[in-house]
Tab-separated table of C-alpha atoms and ligand atoms in Angstrom:
chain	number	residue	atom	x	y	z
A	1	UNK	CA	-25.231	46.709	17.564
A	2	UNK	CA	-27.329	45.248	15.014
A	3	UNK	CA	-29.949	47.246	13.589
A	4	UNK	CA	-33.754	45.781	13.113
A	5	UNK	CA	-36.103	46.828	10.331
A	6	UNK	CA	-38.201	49.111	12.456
A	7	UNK	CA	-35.429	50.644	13.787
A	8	UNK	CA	-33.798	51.019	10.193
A	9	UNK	CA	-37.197	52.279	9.278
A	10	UNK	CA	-37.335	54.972	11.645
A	11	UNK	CA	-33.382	55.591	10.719
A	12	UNK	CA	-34.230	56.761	7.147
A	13	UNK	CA	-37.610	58.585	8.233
A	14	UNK	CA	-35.926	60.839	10.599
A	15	UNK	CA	-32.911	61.260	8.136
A	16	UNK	CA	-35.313	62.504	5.866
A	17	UNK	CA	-36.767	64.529	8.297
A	18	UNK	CA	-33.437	65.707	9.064
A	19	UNK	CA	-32.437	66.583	5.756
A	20	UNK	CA	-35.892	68.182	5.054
A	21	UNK	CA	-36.367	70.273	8.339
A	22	UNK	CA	-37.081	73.883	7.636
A	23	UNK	CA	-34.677	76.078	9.266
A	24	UNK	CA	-35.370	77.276	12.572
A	25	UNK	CA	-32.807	79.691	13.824
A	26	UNK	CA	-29.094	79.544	14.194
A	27	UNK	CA	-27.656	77.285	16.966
A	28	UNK	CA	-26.840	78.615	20.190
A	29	UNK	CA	-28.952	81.362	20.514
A	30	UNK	CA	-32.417	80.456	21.698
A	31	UNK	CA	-34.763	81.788	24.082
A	32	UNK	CA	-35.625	80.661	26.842
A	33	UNK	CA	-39.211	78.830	26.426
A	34	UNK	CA	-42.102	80.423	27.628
A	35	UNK	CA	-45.477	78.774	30.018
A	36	UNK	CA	-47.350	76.658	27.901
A	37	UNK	CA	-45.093	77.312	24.736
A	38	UNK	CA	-45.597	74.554	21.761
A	39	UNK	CA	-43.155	74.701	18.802
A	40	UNK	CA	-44.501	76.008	15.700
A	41	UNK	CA	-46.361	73.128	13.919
A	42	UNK	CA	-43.910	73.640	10.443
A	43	UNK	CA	-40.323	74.399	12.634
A	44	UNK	CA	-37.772	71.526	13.059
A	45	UNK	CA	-38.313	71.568	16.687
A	46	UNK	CA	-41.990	69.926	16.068
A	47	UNK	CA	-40.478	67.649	14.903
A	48	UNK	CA	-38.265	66.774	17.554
A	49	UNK	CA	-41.548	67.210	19.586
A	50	UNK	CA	-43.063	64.573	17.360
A	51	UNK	CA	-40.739	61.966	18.354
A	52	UNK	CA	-40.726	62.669	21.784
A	53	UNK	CA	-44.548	62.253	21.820
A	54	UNK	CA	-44.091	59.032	20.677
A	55	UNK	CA	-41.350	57.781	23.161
A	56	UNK	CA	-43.629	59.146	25.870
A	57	UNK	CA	-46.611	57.567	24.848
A	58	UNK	CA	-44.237	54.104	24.992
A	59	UNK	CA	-43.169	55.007	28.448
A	60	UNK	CA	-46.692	55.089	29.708
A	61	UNK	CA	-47.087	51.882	28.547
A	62	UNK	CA	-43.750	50.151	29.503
A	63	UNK	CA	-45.144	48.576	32.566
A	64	UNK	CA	-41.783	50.293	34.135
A	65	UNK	CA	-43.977	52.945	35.941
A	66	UNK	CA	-44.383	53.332	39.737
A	67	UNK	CA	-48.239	53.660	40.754
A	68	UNK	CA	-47.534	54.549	44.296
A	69	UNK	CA	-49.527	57.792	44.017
A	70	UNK	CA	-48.077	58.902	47.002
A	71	UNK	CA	-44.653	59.265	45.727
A	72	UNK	CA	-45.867	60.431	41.950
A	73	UNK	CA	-47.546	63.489	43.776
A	74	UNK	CA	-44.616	64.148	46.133
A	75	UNK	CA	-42.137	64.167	43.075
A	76	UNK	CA	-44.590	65.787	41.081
A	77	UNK	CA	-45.733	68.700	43.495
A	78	UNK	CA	-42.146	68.921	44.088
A	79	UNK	CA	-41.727	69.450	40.094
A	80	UNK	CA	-44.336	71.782	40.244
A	81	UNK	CA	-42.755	74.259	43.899
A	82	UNK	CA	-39.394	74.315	41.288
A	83	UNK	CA	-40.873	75.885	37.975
A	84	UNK	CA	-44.114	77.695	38.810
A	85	UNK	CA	-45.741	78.639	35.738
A	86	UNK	CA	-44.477	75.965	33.876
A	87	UNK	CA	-46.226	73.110	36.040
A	88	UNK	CA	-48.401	72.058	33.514
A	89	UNK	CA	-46.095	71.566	31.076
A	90	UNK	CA	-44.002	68.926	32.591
A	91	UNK	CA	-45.418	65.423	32.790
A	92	UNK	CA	-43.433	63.614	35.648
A	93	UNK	CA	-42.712	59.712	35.649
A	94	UNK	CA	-41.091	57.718	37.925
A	95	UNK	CA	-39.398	54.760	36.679
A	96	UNK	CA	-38.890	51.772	38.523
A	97	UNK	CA	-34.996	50.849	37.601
A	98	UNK	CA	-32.691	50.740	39.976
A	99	UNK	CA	-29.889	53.339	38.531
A	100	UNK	CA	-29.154	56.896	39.278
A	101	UNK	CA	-30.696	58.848	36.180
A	102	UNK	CA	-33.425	61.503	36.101
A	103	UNK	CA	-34.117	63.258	32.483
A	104	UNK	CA	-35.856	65.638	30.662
A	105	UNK	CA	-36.867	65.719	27.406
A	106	UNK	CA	-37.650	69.001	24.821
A	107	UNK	CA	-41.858	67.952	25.058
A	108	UNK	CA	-41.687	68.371	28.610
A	109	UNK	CA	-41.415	64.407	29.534
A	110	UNK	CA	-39.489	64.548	32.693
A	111	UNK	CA	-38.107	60.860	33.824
A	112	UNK	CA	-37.195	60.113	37.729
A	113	UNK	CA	-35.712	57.142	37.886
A	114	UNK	CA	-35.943	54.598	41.676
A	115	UNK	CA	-32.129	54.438	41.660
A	116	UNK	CA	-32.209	58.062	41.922
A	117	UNK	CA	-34.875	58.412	44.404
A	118	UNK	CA	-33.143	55.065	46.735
A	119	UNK	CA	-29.941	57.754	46.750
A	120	UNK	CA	-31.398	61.007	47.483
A	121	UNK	CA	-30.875	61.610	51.360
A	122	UNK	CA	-33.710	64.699	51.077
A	123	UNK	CA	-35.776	66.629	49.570
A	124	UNK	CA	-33.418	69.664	48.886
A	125	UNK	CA	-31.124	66.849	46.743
A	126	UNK	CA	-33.698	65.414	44.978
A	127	UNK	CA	-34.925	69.073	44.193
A	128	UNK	CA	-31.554	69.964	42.763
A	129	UNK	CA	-31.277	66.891	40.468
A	130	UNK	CA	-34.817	67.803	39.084
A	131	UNK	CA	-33.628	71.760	39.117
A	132	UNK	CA	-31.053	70.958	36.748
A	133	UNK	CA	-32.596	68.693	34.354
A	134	UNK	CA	-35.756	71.352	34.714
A	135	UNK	CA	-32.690	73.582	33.673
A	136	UNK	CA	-32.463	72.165	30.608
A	137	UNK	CA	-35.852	72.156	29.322
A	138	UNK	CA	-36.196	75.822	30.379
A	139	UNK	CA	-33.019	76.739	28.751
A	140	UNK	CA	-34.310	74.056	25.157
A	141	UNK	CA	-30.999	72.424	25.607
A	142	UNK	CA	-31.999	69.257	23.765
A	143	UNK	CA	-33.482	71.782	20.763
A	144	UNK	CA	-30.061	73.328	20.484
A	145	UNK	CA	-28.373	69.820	20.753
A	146	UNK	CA	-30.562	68.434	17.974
A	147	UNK	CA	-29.525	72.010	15.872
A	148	UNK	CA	-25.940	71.384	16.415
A	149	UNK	CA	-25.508	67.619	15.507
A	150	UNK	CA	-27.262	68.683	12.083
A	151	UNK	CA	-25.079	71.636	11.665
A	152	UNK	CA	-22.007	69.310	12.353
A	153	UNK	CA	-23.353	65.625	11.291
A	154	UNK	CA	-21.432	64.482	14.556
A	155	UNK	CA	-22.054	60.750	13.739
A	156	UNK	CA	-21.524	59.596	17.220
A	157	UNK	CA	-24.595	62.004	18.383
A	158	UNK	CA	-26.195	61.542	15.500
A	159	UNK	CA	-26.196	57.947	16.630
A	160	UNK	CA	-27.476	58.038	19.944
A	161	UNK	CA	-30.374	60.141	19.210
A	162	UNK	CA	-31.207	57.761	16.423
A	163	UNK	CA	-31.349	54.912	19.293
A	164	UNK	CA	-33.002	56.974	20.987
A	165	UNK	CA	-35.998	57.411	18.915
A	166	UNK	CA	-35.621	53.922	17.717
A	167	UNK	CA	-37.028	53.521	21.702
A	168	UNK	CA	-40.190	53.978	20.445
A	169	UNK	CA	-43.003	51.197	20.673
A	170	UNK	CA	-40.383	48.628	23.188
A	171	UNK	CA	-39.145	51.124	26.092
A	172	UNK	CA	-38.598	48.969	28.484
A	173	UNK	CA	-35.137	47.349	28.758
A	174	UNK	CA	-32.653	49.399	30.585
A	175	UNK	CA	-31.164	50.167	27.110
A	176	UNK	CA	-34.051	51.402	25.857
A	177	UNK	CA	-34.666	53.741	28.759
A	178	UNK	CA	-30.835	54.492	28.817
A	179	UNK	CA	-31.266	55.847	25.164
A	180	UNK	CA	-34.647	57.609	25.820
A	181	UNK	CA	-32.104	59.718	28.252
A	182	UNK	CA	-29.279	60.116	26.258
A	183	UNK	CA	-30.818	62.198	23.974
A	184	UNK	CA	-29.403	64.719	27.168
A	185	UNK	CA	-25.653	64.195	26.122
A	186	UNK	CA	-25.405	67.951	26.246
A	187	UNK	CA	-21.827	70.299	26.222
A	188	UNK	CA	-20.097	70.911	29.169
A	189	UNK	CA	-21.382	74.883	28.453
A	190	UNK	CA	-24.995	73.437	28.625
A	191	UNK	CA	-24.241	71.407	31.839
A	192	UNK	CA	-22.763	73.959	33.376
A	193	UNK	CA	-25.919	76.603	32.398
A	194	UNK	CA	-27.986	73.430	34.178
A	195	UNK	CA	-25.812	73.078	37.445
A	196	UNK	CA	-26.171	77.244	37.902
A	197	UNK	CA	-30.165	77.393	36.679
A	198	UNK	CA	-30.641	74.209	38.672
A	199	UNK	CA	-28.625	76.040	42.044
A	200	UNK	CA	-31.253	78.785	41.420
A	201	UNK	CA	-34.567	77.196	40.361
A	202	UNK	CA	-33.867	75.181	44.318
A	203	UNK	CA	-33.008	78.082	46.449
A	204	UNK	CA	-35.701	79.838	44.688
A	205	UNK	CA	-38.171	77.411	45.847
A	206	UNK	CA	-36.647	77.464	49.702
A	207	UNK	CA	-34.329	74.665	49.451
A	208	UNK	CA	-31.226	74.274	51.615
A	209	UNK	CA	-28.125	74.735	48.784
A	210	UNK	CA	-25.380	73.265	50.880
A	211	UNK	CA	-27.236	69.777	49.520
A	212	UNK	CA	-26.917	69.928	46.093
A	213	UNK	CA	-22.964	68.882	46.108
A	214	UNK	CA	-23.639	66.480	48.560
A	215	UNK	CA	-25.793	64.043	46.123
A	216	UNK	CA	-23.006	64.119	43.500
A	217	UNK	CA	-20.140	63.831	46.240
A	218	UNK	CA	-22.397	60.449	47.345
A	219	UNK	CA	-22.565	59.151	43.539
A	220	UNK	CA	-18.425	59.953	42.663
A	221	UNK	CA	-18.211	57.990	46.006
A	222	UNK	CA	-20.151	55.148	44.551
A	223	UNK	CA	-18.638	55.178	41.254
A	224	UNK	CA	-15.351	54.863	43.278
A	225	UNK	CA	-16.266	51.748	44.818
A	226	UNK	CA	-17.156	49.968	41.853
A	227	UNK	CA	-14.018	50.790	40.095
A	228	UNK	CA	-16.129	51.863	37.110
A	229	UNK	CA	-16.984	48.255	36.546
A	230	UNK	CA	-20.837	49.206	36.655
A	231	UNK	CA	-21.915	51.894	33.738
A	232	UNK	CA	-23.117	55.038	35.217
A	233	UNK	CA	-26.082	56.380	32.851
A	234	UNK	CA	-26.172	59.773	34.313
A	235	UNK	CA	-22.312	59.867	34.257
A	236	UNK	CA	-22.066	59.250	31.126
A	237	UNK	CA	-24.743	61.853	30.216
A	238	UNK	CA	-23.767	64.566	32.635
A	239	UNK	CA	-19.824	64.259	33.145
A	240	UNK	CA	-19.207	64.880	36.786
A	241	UNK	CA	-16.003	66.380	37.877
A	242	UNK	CA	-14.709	67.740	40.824
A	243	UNK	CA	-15.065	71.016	39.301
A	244	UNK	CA	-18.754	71.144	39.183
A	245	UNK	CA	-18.664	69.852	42.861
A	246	UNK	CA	-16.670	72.659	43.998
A	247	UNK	CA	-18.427	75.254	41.657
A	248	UNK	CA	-21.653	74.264	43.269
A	249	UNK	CA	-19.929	74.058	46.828
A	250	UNK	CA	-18.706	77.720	46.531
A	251	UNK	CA	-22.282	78.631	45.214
A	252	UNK	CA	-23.876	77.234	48.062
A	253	UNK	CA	-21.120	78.532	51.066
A	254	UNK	CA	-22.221	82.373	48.852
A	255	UNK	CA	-25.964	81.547	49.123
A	256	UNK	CA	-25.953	80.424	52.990
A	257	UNK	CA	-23.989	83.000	54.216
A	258	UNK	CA	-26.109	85.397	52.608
A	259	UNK	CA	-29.491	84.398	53.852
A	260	UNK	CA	-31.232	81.375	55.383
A	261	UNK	CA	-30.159	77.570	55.074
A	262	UNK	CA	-33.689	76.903	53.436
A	263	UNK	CA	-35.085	73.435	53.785
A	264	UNK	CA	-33.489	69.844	53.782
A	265	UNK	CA	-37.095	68.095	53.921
A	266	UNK	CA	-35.359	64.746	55.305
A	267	UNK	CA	-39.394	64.378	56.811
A	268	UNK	CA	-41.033	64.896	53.827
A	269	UNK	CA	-38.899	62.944	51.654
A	270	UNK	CA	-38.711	59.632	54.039
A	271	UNK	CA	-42.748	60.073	54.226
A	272	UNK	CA	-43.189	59.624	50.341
A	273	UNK	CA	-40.422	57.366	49.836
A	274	UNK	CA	-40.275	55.014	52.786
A	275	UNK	CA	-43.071	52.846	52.007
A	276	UNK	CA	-40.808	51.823	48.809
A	277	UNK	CA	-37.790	51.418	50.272
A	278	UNK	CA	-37.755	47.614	50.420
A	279	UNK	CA	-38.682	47.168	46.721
A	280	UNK	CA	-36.565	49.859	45.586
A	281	UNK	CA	-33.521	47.685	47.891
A	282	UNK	CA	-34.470	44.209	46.419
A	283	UNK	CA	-34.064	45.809	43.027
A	284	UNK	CA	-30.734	47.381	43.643
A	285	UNK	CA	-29.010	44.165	44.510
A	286	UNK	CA	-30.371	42.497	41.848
A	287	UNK	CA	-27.981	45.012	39.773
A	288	UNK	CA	-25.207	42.530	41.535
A	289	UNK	CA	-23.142	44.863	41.806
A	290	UNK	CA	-22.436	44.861	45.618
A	291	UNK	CA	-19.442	47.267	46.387
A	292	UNK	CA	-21.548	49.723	44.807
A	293	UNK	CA	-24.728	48.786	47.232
A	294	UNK	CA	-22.411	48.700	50.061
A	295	UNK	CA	-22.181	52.431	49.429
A	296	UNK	CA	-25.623	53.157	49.058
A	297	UNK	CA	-26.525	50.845	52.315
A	298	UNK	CA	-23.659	53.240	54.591
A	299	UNK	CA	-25.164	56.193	53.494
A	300	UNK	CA	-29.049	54.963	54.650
A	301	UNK	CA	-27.502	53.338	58.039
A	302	UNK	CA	-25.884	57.091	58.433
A	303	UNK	CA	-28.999	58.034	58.158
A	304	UNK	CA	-30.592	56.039	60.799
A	305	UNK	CA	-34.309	55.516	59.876
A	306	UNK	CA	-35.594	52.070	59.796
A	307	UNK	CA	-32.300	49.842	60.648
A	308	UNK	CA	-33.911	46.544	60.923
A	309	UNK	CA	-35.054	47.018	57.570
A	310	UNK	CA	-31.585	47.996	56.034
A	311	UNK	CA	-29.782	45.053	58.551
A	312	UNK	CA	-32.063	42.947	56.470
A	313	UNK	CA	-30.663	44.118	53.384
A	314	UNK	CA	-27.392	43.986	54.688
A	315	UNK	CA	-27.533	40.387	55.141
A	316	UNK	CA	-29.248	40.234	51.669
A	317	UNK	CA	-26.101	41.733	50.588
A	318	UNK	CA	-23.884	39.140	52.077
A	319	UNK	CA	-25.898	36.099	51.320
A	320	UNK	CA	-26.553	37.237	47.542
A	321	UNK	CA	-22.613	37.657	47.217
A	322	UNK	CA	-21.241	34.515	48.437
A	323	UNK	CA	-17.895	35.140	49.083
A	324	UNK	CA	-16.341	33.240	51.510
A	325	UNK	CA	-17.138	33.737	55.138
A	326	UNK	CA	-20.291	35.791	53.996
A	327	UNK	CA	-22.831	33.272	55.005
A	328	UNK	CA	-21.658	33.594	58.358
A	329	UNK	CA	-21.823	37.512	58.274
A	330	UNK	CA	-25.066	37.071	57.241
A	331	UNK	CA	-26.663	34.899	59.376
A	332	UNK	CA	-25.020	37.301	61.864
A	333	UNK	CA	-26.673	40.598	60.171
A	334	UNK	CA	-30.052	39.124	59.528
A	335	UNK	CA	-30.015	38.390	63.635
A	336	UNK	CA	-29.283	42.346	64.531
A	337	UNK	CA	-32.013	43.007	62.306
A	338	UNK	CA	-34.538	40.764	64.078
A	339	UNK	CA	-32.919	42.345	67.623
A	340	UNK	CA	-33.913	45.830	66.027
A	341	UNK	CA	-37.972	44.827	66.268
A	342	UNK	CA	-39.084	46.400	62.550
A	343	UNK	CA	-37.137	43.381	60.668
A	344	UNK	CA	-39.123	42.482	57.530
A	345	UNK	CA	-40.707	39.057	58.300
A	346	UNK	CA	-38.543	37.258	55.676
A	347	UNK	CA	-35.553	37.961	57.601
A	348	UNK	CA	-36.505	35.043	59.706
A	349	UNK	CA	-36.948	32.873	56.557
A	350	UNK	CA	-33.428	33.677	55.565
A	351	UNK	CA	-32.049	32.777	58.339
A	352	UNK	CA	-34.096	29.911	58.637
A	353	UNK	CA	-32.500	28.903	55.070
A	354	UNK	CA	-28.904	29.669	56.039
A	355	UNK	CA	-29.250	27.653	59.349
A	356	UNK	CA	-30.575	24.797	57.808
A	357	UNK	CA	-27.491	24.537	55.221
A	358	UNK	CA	-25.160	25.120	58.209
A	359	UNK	CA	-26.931	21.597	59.314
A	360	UNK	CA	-28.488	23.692	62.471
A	361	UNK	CA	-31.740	22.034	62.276
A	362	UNK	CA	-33.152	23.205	65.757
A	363	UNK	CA	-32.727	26.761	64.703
A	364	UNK	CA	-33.699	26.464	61.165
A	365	UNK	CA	-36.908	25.204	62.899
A	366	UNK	CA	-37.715	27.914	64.536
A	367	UNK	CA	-36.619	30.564	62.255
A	368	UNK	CA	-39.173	29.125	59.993
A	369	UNK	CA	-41.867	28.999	62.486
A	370	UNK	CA	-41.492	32.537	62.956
A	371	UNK	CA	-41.520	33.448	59.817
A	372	UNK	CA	-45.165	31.708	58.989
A	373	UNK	CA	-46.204	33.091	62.460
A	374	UNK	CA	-45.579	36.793	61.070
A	375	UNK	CA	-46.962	36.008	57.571
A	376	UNK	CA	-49.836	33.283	58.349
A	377	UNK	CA	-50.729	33.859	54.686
A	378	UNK	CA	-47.348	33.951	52.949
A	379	UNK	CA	-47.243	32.870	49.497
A	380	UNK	CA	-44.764	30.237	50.078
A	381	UNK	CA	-45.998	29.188	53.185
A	382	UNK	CA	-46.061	25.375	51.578
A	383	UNK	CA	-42.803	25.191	50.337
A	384	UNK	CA	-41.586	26.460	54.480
A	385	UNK	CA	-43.961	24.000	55.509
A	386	UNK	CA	-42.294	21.401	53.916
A	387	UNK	CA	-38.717	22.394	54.917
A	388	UNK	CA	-40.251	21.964	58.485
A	389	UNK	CA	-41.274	18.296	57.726
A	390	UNK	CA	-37.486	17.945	56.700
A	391	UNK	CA	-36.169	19.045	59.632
A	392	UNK	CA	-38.358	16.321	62.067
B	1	ZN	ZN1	-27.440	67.816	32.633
């Protein structure tokens, strides 16, 4: 990777800022921090502060931000129900990019990104995700992080927080945003301090534990199916092993058999994020990456709410990947989701496209028709139009 002036710039400003930090404390042994706690203006961890200020202030302004404010105060008052008195002190954003990451960073800048909220099957896993990166603002993971690479000069970490700040002023790409997070590349000690305080912070707030293993049993699943071809931010952030799975499963068994199941919140959580669904689908198979979608479309059919919708998708999926024989499947996909009744409307354009290739002109015809009779003001009502006047 070639490095451009600004972000050279910013390279020697924060080295100096490095070298000149006053000493705050040995690494490793940091309290916890307290409701409404700032850093001390003259410690190293202002600094850190500092720069996270500024990569906020870039996020707000990436254009990458969902306004849906119905899902911003879901995940937020769900943010809120998990640390209590520190509410105020988190600022939640969710980012529209369709990968599994959610992150946290030492100013309280808490990033949930669409990929994340496309594979959550609940509210309980969504709360444990945000439980453990909570975890490791509570616990100033990232402060002790930042501590240690100076104490060691690991070059490698050194690096990535670099890119990270060098984020600042064009978040935006998915490298960018990947960077902003991997400021989180924290020790497998730190993790596993997150995966317990996480376990805690949901049952605390009522939340059915047997979930929490589920989400990363779903994603090791996933990564399975793409044969690692497609890089897994969080993954490569937060190492998942089978370990932590069965940690958290034997955590959970404890926890249930001790008390109530607490709540799974599949309601709740289809409420807020529903209404996105489509968008948040159209922008995972534009990832291309379909063996991994195919995993993330079984889980959402297991789940049973809105299967026209996801047959759409489904056909989506076969169309977009071309293989041979998949036009078929699709055309034979897109016509279960039109039997289902809540089909989105541009199902019966797509079929009315893959008819018309497959020289079907009668029922390209009226594939099209219905599609401008169910959108009368569709935006590309001409162009269908004039597909019709073909097919005369
Ligand atoms: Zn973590």
């Amino acid at each position: 990777m070639r490095l451009g002036p600004n972000v050279a710039a910013l390279l020697l400003v924060l080295l100096g800022c490095v070298a000149c930090a006053t000493p705050g404390g040995s690494p490793g042994t940091l309290a916890d921090i307290k409701p409404g706690e700032r850093p001390a203006l003259d410690s190293d961890e202002a600094g850190l502060w500092m720069q996270m200020d500024r990569l906020e202030e870039s996020l707000r302004t990436s254009g990458r931000l969902v306004t849906d404010p119905g899902l911003n105060a879901y995940v937020r008052e769900m943010v809120c129900k998990l640390v209590g008195p520190y509410c105020a002190d988190i600022r939640v954003y969710v980012v529209q990019t369709p990968h599994f990451n959610a992150s946290m960073a030492p100013n309280g800048t808490m990033q949930v990104w669409t990929g994340l909220v496309l594979r959550a099957e609940n509210e309980a896993q969504l709360a444990y995700v945000l439980g453990h990166e909570i975890a490791h603002y509570l616990r100033r993971h990232s402060v002790q992080l930042w501590r240690d690479v100076r104490s060691k000069s690991s070059m490698s970490v050194y690096f990535r927080l670099l890119t990270a700040a060098a984020g600042v002023g064009f978040v935006g790409s998915l490298a960018d945003l990947a960077a902003l997070a991997s400021v989180h590349a924290f020790s497998r000690d730190n993790e596993r301090e997150a995966d317990e305080l996480g376990f805690e912070l949901m049952v605390k707030a009522g939340y059915d534990p047997r979930e929490a293993p589920q989400i990363w049993e779903a994603l090791l699943k996933e990564r399975a199916a793409t044969k690692d071809s497609a890089p897994f931010i969080f993954f490569a952030t937060h190492p998942a092993t089978e370990e932590r799975i069965d940690t958290l499963k034997k955590l959970a068994e404890k926890t249930a058999a001790g008390g109530g199941h607490g709540r799974v919140g599949k309601e709740q959580f289809l409420a807020a994020s529903l209404p996105l669904r489509a968008t948040l689908l159209r922008d995972e198979l534009r990832r291309r990456e379909f063996a991994g979608s195919q995993v993330v479309l079984d889980r959402l059919f297991e789940g049973g709410v809105g299967l026209g919708e996801l047959h759409y998708f489904q056909g989506e999926l076969y169309r977009l990947r071309a293989h041979e024989g998949d036009s078929a499947k699709a055309i034979a996909t897109y016509q279960k989701a039109v039997e289902m009744g809540d089909a989105p409307a541009e199902t019966h354009r797509a079929l009315g496209l893959l008819f018309s290739a497959a020289g079907e002109k009668e029922k390209a015809r009226s594939s099209f028709e219905r599609y401008l009779h169910k959108r009368p003001d569709a935006e590309d009502r001409a162009m269908i139009r004039a597909y019709l006047q073909q097919l005369e």
